[in-house]
Short mmCIF file of C-alpha atoms in Angstrom, two decimals:
data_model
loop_
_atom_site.label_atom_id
_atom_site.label_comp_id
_atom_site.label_asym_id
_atom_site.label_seq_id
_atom_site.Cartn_x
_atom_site.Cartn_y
_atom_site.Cartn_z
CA UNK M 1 3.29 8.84 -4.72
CA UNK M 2 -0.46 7.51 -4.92
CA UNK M 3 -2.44 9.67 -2.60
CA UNK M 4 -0.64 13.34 -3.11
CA UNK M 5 -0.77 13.14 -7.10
CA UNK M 6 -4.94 13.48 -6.09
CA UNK M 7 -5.96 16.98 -6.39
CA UNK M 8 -9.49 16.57 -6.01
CA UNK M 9 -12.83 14.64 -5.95
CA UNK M 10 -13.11 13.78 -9.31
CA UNK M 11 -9.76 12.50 -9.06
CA UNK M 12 -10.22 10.65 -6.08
CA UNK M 13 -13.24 9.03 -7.70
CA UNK M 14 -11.39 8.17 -10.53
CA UNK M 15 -8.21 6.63 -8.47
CA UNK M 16 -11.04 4.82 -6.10
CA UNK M 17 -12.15 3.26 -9.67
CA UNK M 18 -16.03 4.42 -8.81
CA UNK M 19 -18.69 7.35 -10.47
CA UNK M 20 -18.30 10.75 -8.70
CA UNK M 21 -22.31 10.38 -8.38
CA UNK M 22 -21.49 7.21 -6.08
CA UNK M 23 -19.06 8.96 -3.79
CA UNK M 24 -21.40 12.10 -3.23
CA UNK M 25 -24.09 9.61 -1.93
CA UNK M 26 -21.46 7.69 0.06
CA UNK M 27 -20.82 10.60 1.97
CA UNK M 28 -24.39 11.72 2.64
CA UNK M 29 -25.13 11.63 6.35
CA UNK M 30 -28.58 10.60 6.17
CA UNK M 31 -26.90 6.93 4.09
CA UNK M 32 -24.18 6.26 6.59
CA UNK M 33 -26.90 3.84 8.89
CA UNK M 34 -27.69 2.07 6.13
CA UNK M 35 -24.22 1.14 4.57
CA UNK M 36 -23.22 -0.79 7.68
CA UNK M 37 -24.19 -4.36 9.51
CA UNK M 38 -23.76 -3.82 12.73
CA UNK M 39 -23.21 -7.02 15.06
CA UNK M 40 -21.65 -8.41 18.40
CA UNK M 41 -18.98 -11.11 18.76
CA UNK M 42 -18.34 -12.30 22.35
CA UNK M 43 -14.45 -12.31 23.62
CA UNK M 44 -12.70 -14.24 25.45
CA UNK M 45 -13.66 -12.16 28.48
CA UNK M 46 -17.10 -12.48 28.15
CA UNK M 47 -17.67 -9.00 26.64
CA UNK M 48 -19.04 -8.65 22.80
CA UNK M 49 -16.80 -7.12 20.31
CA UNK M 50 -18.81 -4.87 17.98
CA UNK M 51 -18.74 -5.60 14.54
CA UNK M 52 -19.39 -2.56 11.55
CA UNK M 53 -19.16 -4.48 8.29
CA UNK M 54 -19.65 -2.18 5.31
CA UNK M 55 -22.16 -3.18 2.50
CA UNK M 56 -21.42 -2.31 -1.00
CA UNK M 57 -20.48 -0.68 -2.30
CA UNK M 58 -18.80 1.03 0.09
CA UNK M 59 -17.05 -2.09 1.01
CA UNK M 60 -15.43 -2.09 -2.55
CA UNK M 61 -14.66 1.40 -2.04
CA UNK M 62 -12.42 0.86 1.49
CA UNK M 63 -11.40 -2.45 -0.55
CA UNK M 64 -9.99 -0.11 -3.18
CA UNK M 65 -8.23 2.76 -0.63
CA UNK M 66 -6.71 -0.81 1.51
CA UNK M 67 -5.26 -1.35 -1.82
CA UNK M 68 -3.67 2.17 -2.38
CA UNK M 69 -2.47 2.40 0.72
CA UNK M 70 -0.77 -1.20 0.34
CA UNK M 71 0.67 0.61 -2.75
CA UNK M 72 1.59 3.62 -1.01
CA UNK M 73 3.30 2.17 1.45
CA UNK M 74 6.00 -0.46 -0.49
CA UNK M 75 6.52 2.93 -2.43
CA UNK M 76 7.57 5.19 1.17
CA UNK M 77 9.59 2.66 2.33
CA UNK M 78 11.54 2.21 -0.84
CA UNK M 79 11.71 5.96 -0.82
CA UNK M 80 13.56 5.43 2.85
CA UNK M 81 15.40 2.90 2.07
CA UNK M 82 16.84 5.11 -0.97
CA UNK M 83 17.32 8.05 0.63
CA UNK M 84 19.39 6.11 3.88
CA UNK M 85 21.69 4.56 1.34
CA UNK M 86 22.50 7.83 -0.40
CA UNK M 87 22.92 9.52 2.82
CA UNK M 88 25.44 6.89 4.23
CA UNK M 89 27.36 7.22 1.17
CA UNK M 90 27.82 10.92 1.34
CA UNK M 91 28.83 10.34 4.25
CA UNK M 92 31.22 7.81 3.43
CA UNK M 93 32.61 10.14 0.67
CA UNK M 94 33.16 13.24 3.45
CA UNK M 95 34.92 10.84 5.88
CA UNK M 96 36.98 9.53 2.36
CA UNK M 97 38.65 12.88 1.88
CA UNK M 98 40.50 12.66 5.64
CA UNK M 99 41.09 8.77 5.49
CA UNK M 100 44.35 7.50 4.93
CA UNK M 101 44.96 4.69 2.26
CA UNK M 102 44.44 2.07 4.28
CA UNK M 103 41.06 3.13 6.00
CA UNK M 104 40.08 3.88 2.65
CA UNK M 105 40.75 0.59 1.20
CA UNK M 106 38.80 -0.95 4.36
CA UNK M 107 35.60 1.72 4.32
CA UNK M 108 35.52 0.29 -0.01
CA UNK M 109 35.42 -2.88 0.92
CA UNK M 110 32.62 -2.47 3.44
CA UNK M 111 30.52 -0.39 1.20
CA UNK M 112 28.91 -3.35 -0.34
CA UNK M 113 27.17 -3.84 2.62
CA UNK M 114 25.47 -0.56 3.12
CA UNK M 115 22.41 -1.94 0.70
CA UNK M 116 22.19 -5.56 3.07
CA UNK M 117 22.84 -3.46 6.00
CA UNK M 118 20.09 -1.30 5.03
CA UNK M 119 17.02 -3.94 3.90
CA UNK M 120 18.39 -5.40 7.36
CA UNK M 121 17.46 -2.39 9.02
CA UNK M 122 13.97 -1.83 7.47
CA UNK M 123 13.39 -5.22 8.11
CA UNK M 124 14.04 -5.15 11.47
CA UNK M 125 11.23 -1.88 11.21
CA UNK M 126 8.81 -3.72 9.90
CA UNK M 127 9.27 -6.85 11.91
CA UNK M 128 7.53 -4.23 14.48
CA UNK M 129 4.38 -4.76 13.22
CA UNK M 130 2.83 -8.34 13.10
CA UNK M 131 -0.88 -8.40 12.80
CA UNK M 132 -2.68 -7.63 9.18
CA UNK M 133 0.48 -7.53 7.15
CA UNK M 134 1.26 -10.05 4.18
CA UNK M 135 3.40 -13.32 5.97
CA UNK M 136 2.82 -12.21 9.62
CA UNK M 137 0.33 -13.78 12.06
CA UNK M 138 0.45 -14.64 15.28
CA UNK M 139 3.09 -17.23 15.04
CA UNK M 140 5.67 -14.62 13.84
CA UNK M 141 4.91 -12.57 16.55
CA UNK M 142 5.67 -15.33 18.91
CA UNK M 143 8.93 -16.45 16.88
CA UNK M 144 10.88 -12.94 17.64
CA UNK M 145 10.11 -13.55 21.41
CA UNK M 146 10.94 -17.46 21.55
CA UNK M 147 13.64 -18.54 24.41
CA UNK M 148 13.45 -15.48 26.18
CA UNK M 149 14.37 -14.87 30.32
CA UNK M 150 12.00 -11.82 30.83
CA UNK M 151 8.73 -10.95 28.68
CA UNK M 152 6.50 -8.10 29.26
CA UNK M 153 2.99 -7.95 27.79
CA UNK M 154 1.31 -4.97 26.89
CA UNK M 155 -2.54 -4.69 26.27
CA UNK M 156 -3.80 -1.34 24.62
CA UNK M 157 -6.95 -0.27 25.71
CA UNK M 158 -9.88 -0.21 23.36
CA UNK M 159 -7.63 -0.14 20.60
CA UNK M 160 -9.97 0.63 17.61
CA UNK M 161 -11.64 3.05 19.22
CA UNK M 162 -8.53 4.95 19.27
CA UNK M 163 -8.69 5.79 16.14
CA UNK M 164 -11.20 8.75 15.21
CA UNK M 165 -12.23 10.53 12.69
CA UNK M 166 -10.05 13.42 13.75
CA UNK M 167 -7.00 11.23 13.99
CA UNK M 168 -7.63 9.95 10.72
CA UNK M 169 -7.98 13.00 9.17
CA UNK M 170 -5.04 14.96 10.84
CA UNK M 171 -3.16 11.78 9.54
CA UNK M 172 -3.90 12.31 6.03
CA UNK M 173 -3.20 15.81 6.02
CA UNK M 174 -0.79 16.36 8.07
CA UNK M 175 1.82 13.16 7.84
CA UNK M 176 4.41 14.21 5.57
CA UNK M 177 4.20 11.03 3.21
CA UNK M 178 0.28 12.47 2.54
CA UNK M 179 -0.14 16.07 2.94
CA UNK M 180 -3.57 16.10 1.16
CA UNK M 181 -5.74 18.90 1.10
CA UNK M 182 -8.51 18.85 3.86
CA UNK M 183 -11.47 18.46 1.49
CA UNK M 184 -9.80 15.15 0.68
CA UNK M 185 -8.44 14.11 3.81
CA UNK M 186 -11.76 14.80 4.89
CA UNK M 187 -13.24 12.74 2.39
CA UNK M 188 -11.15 9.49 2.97
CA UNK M 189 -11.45 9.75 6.29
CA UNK M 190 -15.82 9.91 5.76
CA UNK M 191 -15.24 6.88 4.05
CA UNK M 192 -13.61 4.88 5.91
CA UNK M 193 -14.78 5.84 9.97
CA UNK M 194 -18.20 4.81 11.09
CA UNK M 195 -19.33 6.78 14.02
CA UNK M 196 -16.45 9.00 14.33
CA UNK M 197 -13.88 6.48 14.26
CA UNK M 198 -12.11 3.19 12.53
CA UNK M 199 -15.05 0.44 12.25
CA UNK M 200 -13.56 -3.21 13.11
CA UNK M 201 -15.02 -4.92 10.05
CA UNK M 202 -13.71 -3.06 7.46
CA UNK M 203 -11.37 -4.02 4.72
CA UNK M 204 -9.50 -0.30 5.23
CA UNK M 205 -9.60 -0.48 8.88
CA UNK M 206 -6.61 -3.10 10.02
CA UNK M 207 -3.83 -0.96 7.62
CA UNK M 208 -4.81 2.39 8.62
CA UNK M 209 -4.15 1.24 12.47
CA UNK M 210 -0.71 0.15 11.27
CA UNK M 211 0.28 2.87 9.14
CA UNK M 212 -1.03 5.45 11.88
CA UNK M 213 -0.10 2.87 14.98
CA UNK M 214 3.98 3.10 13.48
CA UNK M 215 4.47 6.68 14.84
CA UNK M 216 3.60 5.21 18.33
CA UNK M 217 5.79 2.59 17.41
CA UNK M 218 8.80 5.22 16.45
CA UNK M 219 8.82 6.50 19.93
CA UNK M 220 8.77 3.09 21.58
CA UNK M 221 11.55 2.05 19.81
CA UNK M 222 13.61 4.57 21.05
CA UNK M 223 13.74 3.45 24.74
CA UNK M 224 13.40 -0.53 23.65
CA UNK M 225 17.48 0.85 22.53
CA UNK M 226 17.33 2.31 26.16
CA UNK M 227 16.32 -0.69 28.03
CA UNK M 228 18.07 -3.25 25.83
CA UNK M 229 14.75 -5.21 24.47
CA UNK M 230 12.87 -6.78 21.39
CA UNK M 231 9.65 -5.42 20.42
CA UNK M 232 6.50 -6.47 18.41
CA UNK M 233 3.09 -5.12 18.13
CA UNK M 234 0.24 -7.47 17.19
CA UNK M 235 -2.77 -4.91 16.85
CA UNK M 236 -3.58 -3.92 20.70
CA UNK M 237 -1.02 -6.59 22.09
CA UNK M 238 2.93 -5.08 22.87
CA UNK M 239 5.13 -7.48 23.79
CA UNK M 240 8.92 -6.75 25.11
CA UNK M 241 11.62 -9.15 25.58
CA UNK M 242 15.03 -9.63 26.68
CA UNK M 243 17.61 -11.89 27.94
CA UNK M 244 19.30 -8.96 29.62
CA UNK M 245 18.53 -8.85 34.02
CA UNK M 246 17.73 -4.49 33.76
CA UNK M 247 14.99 -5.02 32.63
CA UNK M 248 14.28 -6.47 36.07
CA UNK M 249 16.00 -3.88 38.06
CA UNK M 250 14.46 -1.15 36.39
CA UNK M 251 11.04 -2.53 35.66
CA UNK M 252 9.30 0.41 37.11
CA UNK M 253 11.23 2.74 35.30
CA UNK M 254 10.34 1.06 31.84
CA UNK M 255 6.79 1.17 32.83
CA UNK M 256 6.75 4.56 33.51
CA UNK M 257 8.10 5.39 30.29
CA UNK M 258 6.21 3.34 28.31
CA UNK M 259 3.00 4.87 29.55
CA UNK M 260 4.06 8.58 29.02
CA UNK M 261 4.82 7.92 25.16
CA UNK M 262 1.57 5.75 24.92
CA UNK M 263 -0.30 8.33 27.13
CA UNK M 264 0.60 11.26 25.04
CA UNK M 265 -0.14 9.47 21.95
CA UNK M 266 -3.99 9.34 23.04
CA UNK M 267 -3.81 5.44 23.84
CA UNK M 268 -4.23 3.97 27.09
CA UNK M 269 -2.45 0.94 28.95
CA UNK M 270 -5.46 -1.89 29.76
CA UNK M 271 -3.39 -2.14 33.25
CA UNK M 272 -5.66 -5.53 34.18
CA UNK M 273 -3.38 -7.38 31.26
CA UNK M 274 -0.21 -5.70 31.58
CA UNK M 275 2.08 -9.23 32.98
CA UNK M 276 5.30 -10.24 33.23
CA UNK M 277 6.14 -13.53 32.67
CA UNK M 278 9.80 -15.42 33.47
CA UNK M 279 11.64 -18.27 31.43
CA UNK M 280 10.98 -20.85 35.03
CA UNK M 281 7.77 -20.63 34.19
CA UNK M 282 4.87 -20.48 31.08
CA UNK M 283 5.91 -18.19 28.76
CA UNK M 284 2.94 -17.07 26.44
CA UNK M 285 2.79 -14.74 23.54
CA UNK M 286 -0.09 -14.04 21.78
CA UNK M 287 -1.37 -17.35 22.83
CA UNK M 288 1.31 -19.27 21.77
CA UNK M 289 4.50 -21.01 24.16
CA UNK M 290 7.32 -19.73 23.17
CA UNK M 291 9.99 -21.04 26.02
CA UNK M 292 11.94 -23.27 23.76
CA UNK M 293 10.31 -23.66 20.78
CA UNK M 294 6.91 -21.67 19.91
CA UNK M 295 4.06 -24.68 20.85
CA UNK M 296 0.10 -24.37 20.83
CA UNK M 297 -0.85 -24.58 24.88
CA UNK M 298 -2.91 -27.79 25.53
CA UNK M 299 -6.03 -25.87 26.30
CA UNK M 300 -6.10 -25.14 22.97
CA UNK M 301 -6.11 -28.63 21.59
CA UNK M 302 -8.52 -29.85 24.36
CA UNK M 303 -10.65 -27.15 23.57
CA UNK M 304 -10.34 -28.06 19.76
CA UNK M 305 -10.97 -31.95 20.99
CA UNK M 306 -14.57 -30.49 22.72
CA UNK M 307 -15.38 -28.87 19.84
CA UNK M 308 -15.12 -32.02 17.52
CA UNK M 309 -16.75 -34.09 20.19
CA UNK M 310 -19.68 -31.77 20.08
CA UNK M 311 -20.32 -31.33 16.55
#
């Protein structure tokens, strides 16, 4: 494990590949204006999108912890995976003692598949998440939701600002694949929140909001199993699918539940963009079609054709 083997700051300079000197002045108060450029980026609503884009070289710094925590977490969920295949097969050898010959015989012949069934299963985890993770994008998103009857969309509230410096911090300490001491969950969590919470702009920012954003995930999960439907996260945008009609019947009911777990883990539901959407009509996730096959809508195209025609 990367983060827990650090026992202090001169470690943590050392692992962050940068001069203790340079880290003390990183986290002086009186620097943090000056290691940001702060800028606005208009959405599609017509609002701006602040931008917090470190300079160096703190940007080579939350370059460096994005990198660790990449690290950190192939090594977790190999640790999972591990530890579910040894658990199944002390289970399997318990249930071995009572079998008789034949269910034996059967239960060896399955246990090849525990290790498929497993990487199936962690797969399946991590399709969960499909916005600043290596070979997902927007497409991929889509792909898990194509050909669908029934798809809910989900928007979360100002998303990034979710994230504080307090959450951060309580994350690093407290999760139980960290469990740093506070002076250096503090200290990450200086370095990489501008204002008292996650900048967008910065390199560290988009895998913190995953690795912190799976717990809400977790919980979610559990009643997707309830209500019989796919899920996917692409940063702030949930989408739920199914083929199955309850979902209709018990629309309200989902909704309900869905905003308890996302209520009490300190997000909020952007109820103007919360739609459903059936297979008789446009179906669109994360602005792609995905009816039949996932397509580009034509407004994208015609706007692409404007902005040729212009330039």
């Amino acid at each position: 494990m990367i983060f827990k083997e650090i026992k202090d700051l001169n470690h943590l300079s050392s692992r962050l590949g940068i001069d203790r000197n340079i880290l003390n002045n990183l986290l002086k108060q009186k620097y943090r204006e000056k290691l940001y450029d702060v800028y606005n980026i208009p959405k599609k609503d017509g609002s701006d999108r602040q931008i917090c884009a470190p300079k160096e070289p703190l940007k080579s710094v939350q370059k460096k912890i994005a990198e660790l925590l990449w690290q950190e977490q192939l090594w977790i969920n190999h640790e999972k995976e591990e530890k579910y295949i040894k658990d199944k097969k002390m289970l399997r050898e318990e249930n071995f003692r009572t079998q008789t010959f034949s269910e034996a015989i059967e239960d060896m012949n399955s246990g090849y598949k525990l290790t498929l069934e497993t990487k199936k299963y962690y797969r399946f985890q991590n399709d969960i998440i499909q916005a600043f993770e290596k070979g997902k994008s927007i497409l991929t998103n889509a792909q898990v939701h194509r050909n669908k009857k029934y798809i809910v969309s989900i928007d979360l509230k100002d998303f990034f600002d979710s994230f504080t410096f307090y959450r951060v911090k309580e994350y690093f300490e407290k999760n139980r694949d960290f469990q740093l001491s506070k002076e250096i969950a503090m200290t990450l969590a200086n370095l990489v929140c501008y204002k008292s919470k996650l900048p967008q702009g910065a390199p560290s920012s988009p895998i913190l909001t995953n690795m912190i954003g799976r717990i809400l995930d977790s919980r979610i999960l559990k009643i997707c199993k309830k209500y019989r439907l796919k899920y996917t996260r692409y940063a702030d945008d949930m989408t739920f699918s199914t083929n199955d009609d309850v979902i209709i019947k018990k629309l309200d009911d989902f909704l309900s539940d869905l905003n308890s777990i996302i209520d009490n883990a300190s997000f909020k539901i952007n109820e103007k963009k919360t739609r459903v959407s059936y297979w008789n009509s446009r179906q669109l996730v994360t602005g792609l079609v995905v009816n039949k096959r996932v397509n580009t809508p034509r407004e994208y195209y015609k706007a692409t054709n404007w902005t040729f025609c212009i330039h």
